[in-house]
Amino acid sequence: MNSTLWLLPALPLAGAAVLLLGGRRLDRVGHLIGVLMAVASFVVALIAAIVMIGRSVADRPMHEHLFSWVPVASLRVDFGLQIDQLTLCFVLLITGVGSLIHIYSVGYMADDPGRRRFFGYLDLFLGAMLILVMADNFLGLYLGWEGVGLASYLLIGFWQHKPSAATAAKKAFVVNRVGDLGLAIALMIMFHTFGSLSFADVFGSADRASESTLTALGFMLLLAACGKSAQVPLQSWLGDAMEGPTPVSALIHAATMVTAGVYLVTRANPIFDLAPHARTGVIVVGAVTLMFGAIIGCAKDDIKKALAASTMSQIGYMVLATGLGPAGYVFAIAHLLTHGFFKAGLFLGAGSVMHAMDDETDMRRYGGLRTLMPITFATFGFGYLAIIGVPPFSGFFSKDRIIEAAFASDGAGGWILGIVALLGAGLTAFYMTRVMVLTFFGKPRWRQGDSTPHPHEAPTSMTAPMVLLAIGSIAAGGLLLWGDSIVSWLSPAVPYHHSEPPIPSWSISLLALAVVAIGIAVAVRQYAFGEVADTAPVGTPITIAARRDLYGDAFNEAAFMRPGQQLTTALTTGDTLVIDGAVGGVSRTIGLASTALRRMQTGYVRSYAVSMLAGTLVVAAVLMVVGLR
């Protein structure tokens, strides 16, 4: 199996190359090629999983050296791929959920003239993400990291004829470049400190580096994670990314891009475990983003943007767990896997609703769809129950373990983190119940007249993936955490240490369920009874702030964009006055000298004779003076 690992990323990348370079002759079969490459990669992943499970624990990691990549002086980087227990979790999620999204896209994009190109971009996305998680060194990870950024730019801006889509793609690209700068600096620190970029060398030598170096390295990796995983302060691109087709939203939010930051921090656990200040930074970012996304989700009327805010919040849970170190790494990955199922199902369900409602995204114009779209209602409902953490659905198992780990962290900080995690669970129950009620319950609120939508169930190519993801939303959490199976699976690759919370685990579970019940009750009371206004009321200041994404864009503009503009203007002015002025001054001086010399060229022989005579007299005088000495 070691010699065939390259097939995992190669298959979708080959599909992308064929679809993007093959031209219009492939328009009729482009979607089939895209689906085939994704499914083939998933089959290879399943084979790798079977082979790995059949081996002893010590022999499970697989490695394949492909070629010498960067043999430059003292920097020598080989391009190699590896699969260990952590990598396999991501590979199965990326290829499995990615394949279902490909199949869903066949029906969703059926009438789009750019469908072949769309599937090419999807395959590029899968291939880049697989390189990111399978690389055995940080430079290979960086290659996949940048590939994911490119693919997201192409997919978010796929409908580039819409100015909003083009702007959203550019925003996602620019914000992610800020995070990518952090990863680039981290690579420089690694090479300077360890003389290598391979995981084995960096992690094996981490304990010999100074704490200040490891802290700087940890914060640069955290900056990178904030960009890709849409964590505060680099979260502003995620809501606007909903301008892309809905399958893109499912792929970005569930199986690929936003999980990259969680993978990076978890993979680099030897660095963070030796840098407590960096780990504290991870905890703060995760806790703040957890609440940030939940508050925003409570005020969004656009169904996709409500789910996008939910993703921000759920990734915040995962980042918080990774910041807890060995007590949380495993549960961060467990929640990442369960989230991959229910969030993909929720986005695909939202796409099904939009498909039936003539691309309307405002939930205030939905209502009563449960009887008209029973399959969508049931599958979306399973995802809803999973994300709010109702037993026995998957989110109950994975999120509760993160809440327990938060309470178990040291000192008073544990109580604060635990309460924040509980509040996040309550807010999640509120905004997701709001989505369910506004979309599927109550009386129909869509427009009347000639343009009235006629809601109908989506075709089988769309509903079949939704059903499979709904099954995963039910079973995934229990399977992963039954008997701590995820702990025994990941512990050889990811450190694990059980920390006992200050109160019994069962009481934390009851508290979480009580908070969830309160969130559900408040949402039902507010939205299930009475009329729903066509437009959102003005609301309280916090509601207004939440609708404006808690002024994330305004903060970035004031803190970074405006000062950046001023700095650029100052540098440009300095360049014009100093550098260009010096160059221009030299040229003007030479020009003036040339003009003066040119005036001496009169064309008269007598003038030249006088000049020669004067020169001769000067030379003679100098020689006489020198001779007298």
XYZ file of C-alpha atoms in Angstrom:
629
model
C 0.000 0.000 0.000
C 2.917 2.376 0.709
C 3.742 2.634 -3.000
C 0.225 3.695 -3.958
C -0.362 6.528 -1.491
C 0.301 9.005 -4.283
C -2.954 7.906 -5.935
C -5.012 9.600 -3.224
C -4.209 13.196 -4.271
C -3.209 12.266 -7.836
C -6.661 11.030 -8.866
C -8.602 14.241 -8.130
C -5.694 16.378 -9.396
C -5.690 14.391 -12.643
C -9.436 14.946 -12.892
C -8.929 18.679 -12.402
C -6.232 18.782 -15.100
C -8.397 16.897 -17.603
C -11.497 18.985 -16.932
C -9.773 22.370 -16.926
C -7.507 21.706 -19.913
C -9.769 19.447 -21.968
C -11.956 22.238 -23.264
C -15.628 22.293 -24.194
C -15.500 18.870 -25.817
C -15.817 17.463 -22.296
C -18.853 19.536 -21.299
C -21.247 16.589 -21.599
C -19.197 14.200 -19.496
C -17.204 16.588 -17.301
C -19.367 16.042 -14.227
C -18.998 12.263 -14.576
C -15.206 12.537 -14.737
C -15.193 14.767 -11.666
C -17.364 12.371 -9.656
C -15.372 9.323 -10.830
C -12.047 10.786 -9.688
C -13.416 11.756 -6.280
C -15.033 8.357 -5.699
C -11.888 6.540 -6.901
C -9.833 8.485 -4.363
C -12.323 7.489 -1.660
C -11.967 3.830 -2.646
C -8.180 4.095 -2.322
C -8.695 5.696 1.102
C -10.908 2.801 2.183
C -8.249 0.317 1.055
C -5.627 2.255 3.028
C -7.891 2.170 6.091
C -8.371 -1.603 5.803
C -4.627 -2.155 5.403
C -3.843 0.109 8.372
C -6.397 -1.543 10.659
C -4.932 -4.957 9.805
C -1.467 -3.947 11.017
C -0.082 -3.742 14.506
C -0.299 -0.349 16.197
C 3.422 0.346 15.811
C 3.380 -0.592 12.126
C 0.305 1.385 11.103
C 1.905 4.623 9.837
C 2.688 4.419 6.105
C 5.187 6.591 4.265
C 6.104 7.039 0.619
C 9.061 9.046 -0.698
C 8.303 10.393 -4.164
C 11.230 12.579 -5.229
C 13.830 15.087 -4.094
C 12.011 18.392 -4.201
C 14.282 21.215 -2.973
C 17.973 20.201 -2.976
C 19.393 23.712 -2.453
C 22.548 24.126 -0.335
C 21.661 23.260 3.253
C 17.908 23.247 2.543
C 16.982 19.778 1.349
C 13.302 18.897 1.207
C 12.005 15.616 -0.180
C 8.446 15.352 -1.425
C 6.920 12.559 0.578
C 3.484 11.429 1.701
C 2.490 9.810 4.946
C -0.633 8.346 6.470
C -0.915 7.779 10.185
C -3.989 7.500 12.372
C -4.574 11.260 12.371
C -4.099 11.631 8.626
C -6.429 8.735 7.859
C -9.300 10.453 9.702
C -8.924 13.507 7.462
C -8.400 11.485 4.288
C -11.609 9.516 4.833
C -13.548 12.680 5.675
C -12.207 14.634 2.695
C -12.738 11.908 0.119
C -15.946 10.477 1.604
C -17.891 13.673 2.226
C -16.236 15.244 -0.822
C -17.537 12.424 -3.038
C -21.082 12.887 -1.711
C -20.864 16.617 -2.446
C -19.672 15.805 -5.968
C -22.691 13.546 -6.504
C -25.037 16.188 -5.079
C -23.523 18.772 -7.424
C -24.532 16.743 -10.481
C -28.162 17.657 -9.838
C -27.577 21.063 -8.278
C -25.432 22.340 -11.173
C -27.327 20.484 -13.917
C -28.345 23.636 -15.789
C -25.169 25.645 -15.255
C -23.176 26.202 -18.478
C -19.907 26.092 -16.516
C -20.552 22.715 -14.868
C -17.405 21.062 -16.308
C -15.226 23.865 -14.965
C -17.015 23.668 -11.605
C -16.191 19.991 -11.220
C -12.612 20.723 -12.224
C -12.348 23.206 -9.375
C -13.953 20.720 -6.953
C -11.361 18.087 -7.879
C -8.575 20.651 -7.497
C -9.913 21.439 -4.031
C -9.884 17.772 -2.979
C -6.405 17.167 -4.386
C -4.928 20.220 -2.654
C -6.519 19.331 0.677
C -5.212 15.768 0.455
C -1.676 17.053 -0.163
C -2.073 19.347 2.848
C -2.946 16.537 5.267
C -0.721 13.843 3.720
C 2.555 15.776 3.356
C 5.367 14.559 5.601
C 6.923 18.019 5.897
C 5.826 21.594 6.388
C 6.765 22.721 2.884
C 4.518 20.066 1.360
C 1.796 21.124 3.774
C 2.338 24.714 2.609
C 1.908 23.620 -1.012
C -1.464 22.062 -0.215
C -2.329 25.056 1.960
C -1.855 27.445 -0.960
C -3.637 25.067 -3.340
C -6.687 25.081 -1.086
C -6.580 28.884 -1.051
C -6.495 29.018 -4.847
C -9.325 26.508 -5.226
C -11.491 28.355 -2.702
C -10.941 31.601 -4.611
C -12.034 29.948 -7.862
C -15.092 28.286 -6.320
C -16.347 31.208 -4.215
C -16.102 33.436 -7.283
C -17.436 30.786 -9.661
C -20.396 32.980 -10.611
C -18.048 35.854 -11.288
C -20.648 37.674 -13.366
C -22.132 38.651 -9.990
C -20.118 41.531 -8.483
C -20.866 40.222 -4.989
C -19.334 36.825 -5.830
C -16.219 38.369 -7.365
C -15.794 40.625 -4.318
C -16.314 37.721 -1.891
C -13.694 35.601 -3.671
C -11.183 38.427 -3.572
C -11.910 39.048 0.110
C -11.405 35.369 0.992
C -8.160 35.323 -0.980
C -6.751 38.478 0.631
C -7.714 37.580 4.213
C -6.230 34.113 3.807
C -2.995 35.612 2.519
C -2.606 37.269 5.932
C -2.803 33.869 7.588
C -0.531 32.352 4.962
C 2.104 34.924 5.853
C 2.098 33.457 9.355
C 2.739 29.969 7.978
C 5.525 31.278 5.725
C 7.236 32.965 8.687
C 6.822 29.761 10.711
C 8.660 27.843 7.986
C 11.501 30.360 8.120
C 11.749 30.000 11.899
C 11.807 26.212 11.566
C 14.589 26.205 8.996
C 16.654 28.717 10.987
C 16.167 26.814 14.250
C 16.129 23.165 13.189
C 17.756 23.242 9.742
C 14.886 21.160 8.354
C 11.202 21.342 7.487
C 10.293 17.676 7.906
C 7.869 16.751 10.663
C 10.275 14.181 12.083
C 13.189 16.613 12.379
C 11.181 19.584 13.665
C 9.175 17.654 16.234
C 12.142 15.522 17.281
C 14.238 18.618 17.993
C 11.511 20.825 19.456
C 12.535 20.146 23.059
C 15.998 21.566 22.360
C 14.703 24.931 21.131
C 14.183 27.887 23.460
C 10.719 28.615 24.771
C 10.700 32.050 23.127
C 11.401 30.475 19.740
C 8.674 27.890 20.210
C 6.263 30.594 21.369
C 6.934 32.690 18.265
C 6.569 29.575 16.120
C 3.308 28.650 17.843
C 1.790 32.089 17.344
C 2.719 32.092 13.644
C 1.063 28.702 13.209
C -1.970 30.031 15.090
C -2.151 33.011 12.723
C -2.162 30.590 9.799
C -4.900 28.520 11.439
C -7.015 31.637 12.047
C -6.964 32.421 8.331
C -7.941 29.013 6.995
C -10.368 28.127 9.798
C -12.020 31.583 9.915
C -11.171 32.305 13.529
C -11.066 35.758 15.110
C -9.552 38.078 13.910
C -9.438 36.588 10.378
C -13.050 35.403 10.269
C -14.581 38.089 8.069
C -14.309 36.162 4.785
C -16.458 33.193 5.797
C -19.923 34.765 5.610
C -19.230 36.380 2.249
C -17.991 33.025 0.915
C -21.664 31.994 0.712
C -21.754 33.774 -2.653
C -20.435 30.575 -4.223
C -22.715 27.669 -5.214
C -24.102 25.807 -2.191
C -22.028 22.626 -2.764
C -18.954 24.854 -2.393
C -20.221 26.013 0.979
C -20.667 22.396 2.075
C -17.185 21.449 0.884
C -15.449 24.445 2.462
C -17.335 24.260 5.749
C -17.539 20.526 6.345
C -14.734 18.559 4.751
C -11.883 20.753 3.618
C -10.790 24.330 4.075
C -11.965 25.324 7.543
C -10.700 22.056 9.037
C -7.139 22.813 7.872
C -6.366 25.060 10.830
C -7.485 22.415 13.321
C -5.285 19.871 11.543
C -2.298 22.226 11.617
C -2.486 22.872 15.358
C -3.116 19.197 16.144
C -0.288 18.007 13.889
C 2.088 20.547 15.464
C 1.165 19.428 18.982
C 4.843 18.856 20.025
C 5.448 22.583 19.467
C 2.332 23.790 21.280
C 2.861 21.430 24.204
C 6.239 23.103 24.815
C 4.900 26.653 24.326
C 2.265 27.338 27.028
C 1.773 30.969 25.979
C 0.983 29.930 22.419
C -1.454 27.334 23.734
C -3.147 30.017 25.791
C -3.480 32.052 22.611
C -5.163 29.078 20.920
C -7.624 28.746 23.814
C -8.507 32.450 23.734
C -9.021 32.445 19.964
C -11.218 29.353 20.125
C -13.346 30.601 23.031
C -13.844 34.065 21.521
C -14.709 32.676 18.083
C -17.075 30.132 19.601
C -19.196 32.934 21.049
C -18.565 35.302 18.138
C -20.028 32.894 15.573
C -22.934 31.858 17.801
C -24.046 35.464 18.398
C -23.849 36.262 14.681
C -25.845 33.135 13.831
C -28.711 34.281 16.043
C -29.391 37.335 13.846
C -28.924 36.073 10.280
C -31.985 35.713 8.035
C -29.984 34.267 5.121
C -30.038 30.498 5.673
C -26.534 29.966 4.294
C -25.032 32.810 6.322
C -26.676 31.453 9.476
C -24.999 28.104 8.793
C -21.714 29.877 8.009
C -21.781 31.592 11.401
C -22.517 28.185 12.891
C -19.398 26.773 11.248
C -17.298 29.577 12.717
C -18.657 28.730 16.157
C -18.222 24.951 15.830
C -14.653 25.325 14.587
C -14.164 27.542 17.633
C -15.068 24.533 19.798
C -12.414 22.483 17.988
C -9.736 25.175 18.300
C -10.575 25.569 21.989
C -10.113 21.815 22.426
C -6.730 21.815 20.693
C -5.631 24.624 23.005
C -6.335 22.338 25.959
C -3.439 20.157 24.807
C -3.422 16.397 25.396
C -6.735 16.680 27.227
C -8.460 18.019 24.106
C -6.674 17.048 20.865
C -8.604 13.800 20.452
C -11.980 15.388 21.122
C -11.243 18.225 18.698
C -10.752 15.623 15.958
C -13.843 13.697 17.068
C -15.980 16.849 16.811
C -14.357 17.696 13.491
C -15.432 14.320 12.096
C -18.998 14.490 13.405
C -19.236 18.106 12.244
C -18.197 16.963 8.776
C -21.335 14.835 8.546
C -23.977 17.085 10.037
C -22.695 20.383 8.636
C -22.381 18.972 5.112
C -25.929 17.622 5.475
C -27.196 20.993 6.687
C -25.637 22.887 3.796
C -26.868 20.389 1.234
C -30.313 20.637 2.830
C -30.136 24.423 2.534
C -29.203 23.984 -1.112
C -32.207 21.730 -1.611
C -34.467 24.389 -0.099
C -32.947 27.073 -2.319
C -33.330 24.785 -5.337
C -37.046 24.528 -4.545
C -37.470 28.249 -3.776
C -35.916 29.775 -6.917
C -32.625 30.473 -5.099
C -34.317 32.486 -2.350
C -32.113 32.501 0.759
C -34.158 34.663 3.139
C -35.764 32.380 5.731
C -38.466 34.976 6.358
C -39.822 34.016 2.928
C -39.920 30.273 3.640
C -42.290 28.482 6.009
C -44.334 25.288 5.859
C -41.835 23.335 3.734
C -41.847 20.192 5.878
C -44.884 18.734 4.081
C -43.722 19.750 0.606
C -40.131 18.551 1.035
C -40.272 15.594 3.454
C -36.853 14.118 2.637
C -35.115 17.479 2.968
C -37.000 18.139 6.199
C -36.010 14.794 7.717
C -32.338 14.934 6.710
C -31.971 18.588 7.698
C -33.708 17.749 10.967
C -31.182 15.019 11.750
C -28.358 17.484 11.149
C -30.147 20.012 13.359
C -30.456 17.547 16.230
C -26.803 16.577 15.829
C -25.405 20.099 15.880
C -27.392 21.202 18.938
C -26.236 18.091 20.814
C -29.392 16.040 21.420
C -28.669 12.392 22.305
C -28.144 9.988 20.613
C -27.081 12.203 17.693
C -23.385 12.644 16.975
C -22.886 16.188 18.239
C -24.029 15.213 21.721
C -21.059 12.880 22.151
C -18.307 14.999 20.625
C -19.323 18.449 21.886
C -19.969 17.240 25.425
C -16.468 15.809 25.676
C -15.046 19.216 24.709
C -17.197 20.901 27.363
C -15.957 18.378 29.946
C -12.328 18.975 28.923
C -12.899 22.738 29.205
C -14.203 22.379 32.759
C -11.265 20.091 33.604
C -8.589 22.637 32.632
C -6.563 24.107 35.481
C -7.791 26.699 37.962
C -10.599 29.211 37.665
C -9.965 29.340 33.941
C -11.557 25.917 33.652
C -14.850 27.177 35.043
C -14.762 30.187 32.713
C -14.051 28.044 29.652
C -16.679 25.512 30.666
C -19.338 28.194 31.105
C -18.403 29.752 27.732
C -18.729 26.339 26.078
C -22.133 25.813 27.732
C -23.347 29.253 26.622
C -22.227 28.437 23.104
C -24.301 25.253 23.215
C -27.365 27.231 24.299
C -26.926 29.811 21.547
C -26.425 27.031 19.006
C -29.732 25.483 20.059
C -31.428 28.895 19.726
C -30.240 29.878 16.255
C -30.554 26.393 14.774
C -34.097 26.039 16.137
C -34.808 29.426 14.611
C -33.581 28.120 11.243
C -35.757 25.000 11.543
C -38.900 26.895 12.551
C -38.586 29.676 9.966
C -37.853 27.198 7.160
C -40.054 24.177 7.757
C -42.833 25.218 10.143
C -45.598 27.775 10.188
C -47.565 28.880 7.183
C -45.981 29.539 3.757
C -44.557 33.052 3.443
C -43.191 33.054 -0.083
C -44.275 35.707 -2.570
C -47.642 35.425 -4.306
C -48.196 36.168 -8.002
C -46.810 35.028 -11.343
C -43.330 34.457 -9.898
C -44.579 32.317 -6.995
C -42.148 29.430 -6.310
C -43.533 25.910 -6.445
C -41.551 24.069 -3.764
C -40.773 20.470 -4.628
C -38.395 17.787 -3.468
C -34.924 17.716 -5.009
C -33.917 14.966 -7.478
C -32.401 11.701 -6.271
C -28.848 12.795 -7.106
C -29.287 15.484 -4.444
C -31.376 13.655 -1.844
C -29.297 10.432 -1.788
C -26.133 12.178 -0.443
C -28.330 14.043 2.050
C -29.720 10.730 3.366
C -26.235 9.222 3.752
C -24.980 12.291 5.608
C -28.048 12.173 7.855
C -27.170 8.587 8.776
C -23.677 9.764 9.650
C -25.192 12.532 11.776
C -26.935 9.873 13.823
C -24.224 7.261 14.161
C -20.843 8.977 13.892
C -20.547 10.325 17.425
C -21.460 7.090 19.161
C -19.163 5.025 16.954
C -16.225 7.368 17.499
C -16.579 7.729 21.246
C -18.120 4.408 22.254
C -15.633 2.884 24.642
C -13.233 5.725 23.810
C -12.562 4.117 20.426
C -11.359 7.409 18.945
C -8.952 7.765 21.875
C -7.407 4.325 21.354
C -7.197 4.945 17.602
C -5.565 8.401 17.718
C -3.408 8.130 20.842
C -0.367 6.646 18.997
C -0.313 9.743 16.745
C -1.814 12.374 19.054
C -1.030 12.620 22.788
C -3.937 12.060 25.147
C -4.265 12.700 28.848
C -7.535 12.307 30.715
C -8.370 15.209 33.022
C -11.144 14.804 35.528
C -13.599 17.749 35.604
C -14.347 19.377 38.985
C -17.941 18.078 38.845
C -19.137 14.661 37.641
C -19.329 14.159 33.886
C -22.995 13.184 34.062
C -23.857 16.490 35.698
C -22.065 18.382 32.920
C -24.109 16.442 30.355
C -27.319 17.320 32.205
C -26.278 20.974 32.370
C -25.574 20.968 28.631
C -28.960 19.391 27.861
C -30.698 21.912 30.134
C -29.005 24.824 28.385
C -29.908 23.340 24.997
C -33.525 22.937 26.102
C -33.646 26.586 27.174
C -32.260 27.672 23.791
C -34.884 25.592 21.974
C -37.704 26.904 24.153
C -36.758 30.553 23.636
C -36.535 30.126 19.856
C -39.860 28.258 19.645
C -41.575 30.872 21.782
C -40.183 33.707 19.655
C -40.671 32.282 16.153
C -43.183 29.425 16.217
C -46.131 31.527 17.390
C -47.398 34.675 15.787
C -46.521 36.393 12.551
C -43.052 36.571 11.080
C -42.242 40.006 9.673
C -41.219 40.217 6.020
C -38.175 42.230 7.015
C -36.160 41.993 10.183
C -37.122 44.509 12.879
C -34.504 46.997 13.999
C -33.932 45.164 17.267
C -31.488 45.859 20.069
C -27.946 47.187 19.619
C -26.541 43.660 20.014
C -28.923 42.425 17.301
C -27.833 45.210 14.961
C -24.183 44.414 15.702
C -24.781 40.694 15.071
C -26.417 41.421 11.707
C -23.260 43.357 10.826
C -21.047 40.442 11.873
C -20.166 42.189 15.148
C -18.447 44.866 13.068
C -15.668 42.531 12.006
C -15.242 44.308 8.681
C -15.368 47.717 10.333
C -12.685 46.667 12.811
C -10.433 45.282 10.079
C -10.893 48.459 8.070
C -10.072 50.713 11.023
C -7.267 48.606 12.492
C -5.559 47.270 9.376
C -6.839 48.613 6.057
C -6.767 52.380 6.779
C -3.387 52.295 8.563
C -2.114 50.121 5.721
C -3.280 52.669 3.187
C -1.593 55.455 5.130
C 1.635 53.464 5.401
C 1.529 52.718 1.681
C 0.931 56.395 0.907
C 3.841 57.406 3.159
C 6.149 54.845 1.556
C 5.065 55.925 -1.919
C 5.658 59.575 -1.047
C 9.058 58.724 0.422
C 9.959 56.749 -2.665
C 8.924 59.667 -4.869
C 10.745 62.342 -2.861
C 13.878 60.482 -1.744
C 14.669 57.626 -4.104
C 13.095 59.016 -7.264
C 14.313 62.505 -6.222
C 17.916 61.304 -5.921
C 17.791 59.514 -9.259
C 16.106 62.510 -10.870
C 18.650 64.888 -9.295
C 21.578 62.964 -10.787
C 19.953 62.952 -14.209
C 19.187 66.679 -14.019
C 22.764 67.477 -12.919
C 24.180 65.533 -15.855
C 21.687 67.254 -18.151
C 22.758 70.717 -16.985
C 26.428 69.824 -17.350
C 25.766 68.490 -20.827
C 23.992 71.703 -21.764
C 26.914 73.792 -20.539
C 29.443 71.695 -22.416
C 27.334 71.760 -25.542
C 27.483 75.557 -25.608
C 31.249 75.332 -25.936
C 30.869 73.558 -29.293
C 30.572 76.729 -31.465
C 31.888 75.343 -34.767
C 34.435 78.198 -35.208
C 38.074 77.164 -35.756
C 39.417 80.346 -34.154
C 37.492 79.539 -30.936
C 38.996 76.058 -30.814
C 42.479 77.521 -31.468
C 42.070 79.942 -28.561
C 40.946 77.081 -26.324
C 43.950 74.993 -27.330
C 46.292 77.927 -26.671
C 44.750 78.493 -23.238
C 45.099 74.817 -22.409
C 48.703 74.810 -23.525
C 49.514 77.836 -21.370
C 47.876 76.192 -18.329
C 49.865 72.948 -18.848
C 53.100 74.936 -19.303
C 52.438 76.937 -16.137
C 51.826 73.758 -14.138
C 55.021 72.159 -15.433
C 57.042 75.273 -14.556
C 55.648 75.357 -11.023
C 56.386 71.674 -10.540
C 59.891 72.101 -11.974
C 60.700 74.979 -9.633
C 59.938 72.730 -6.656
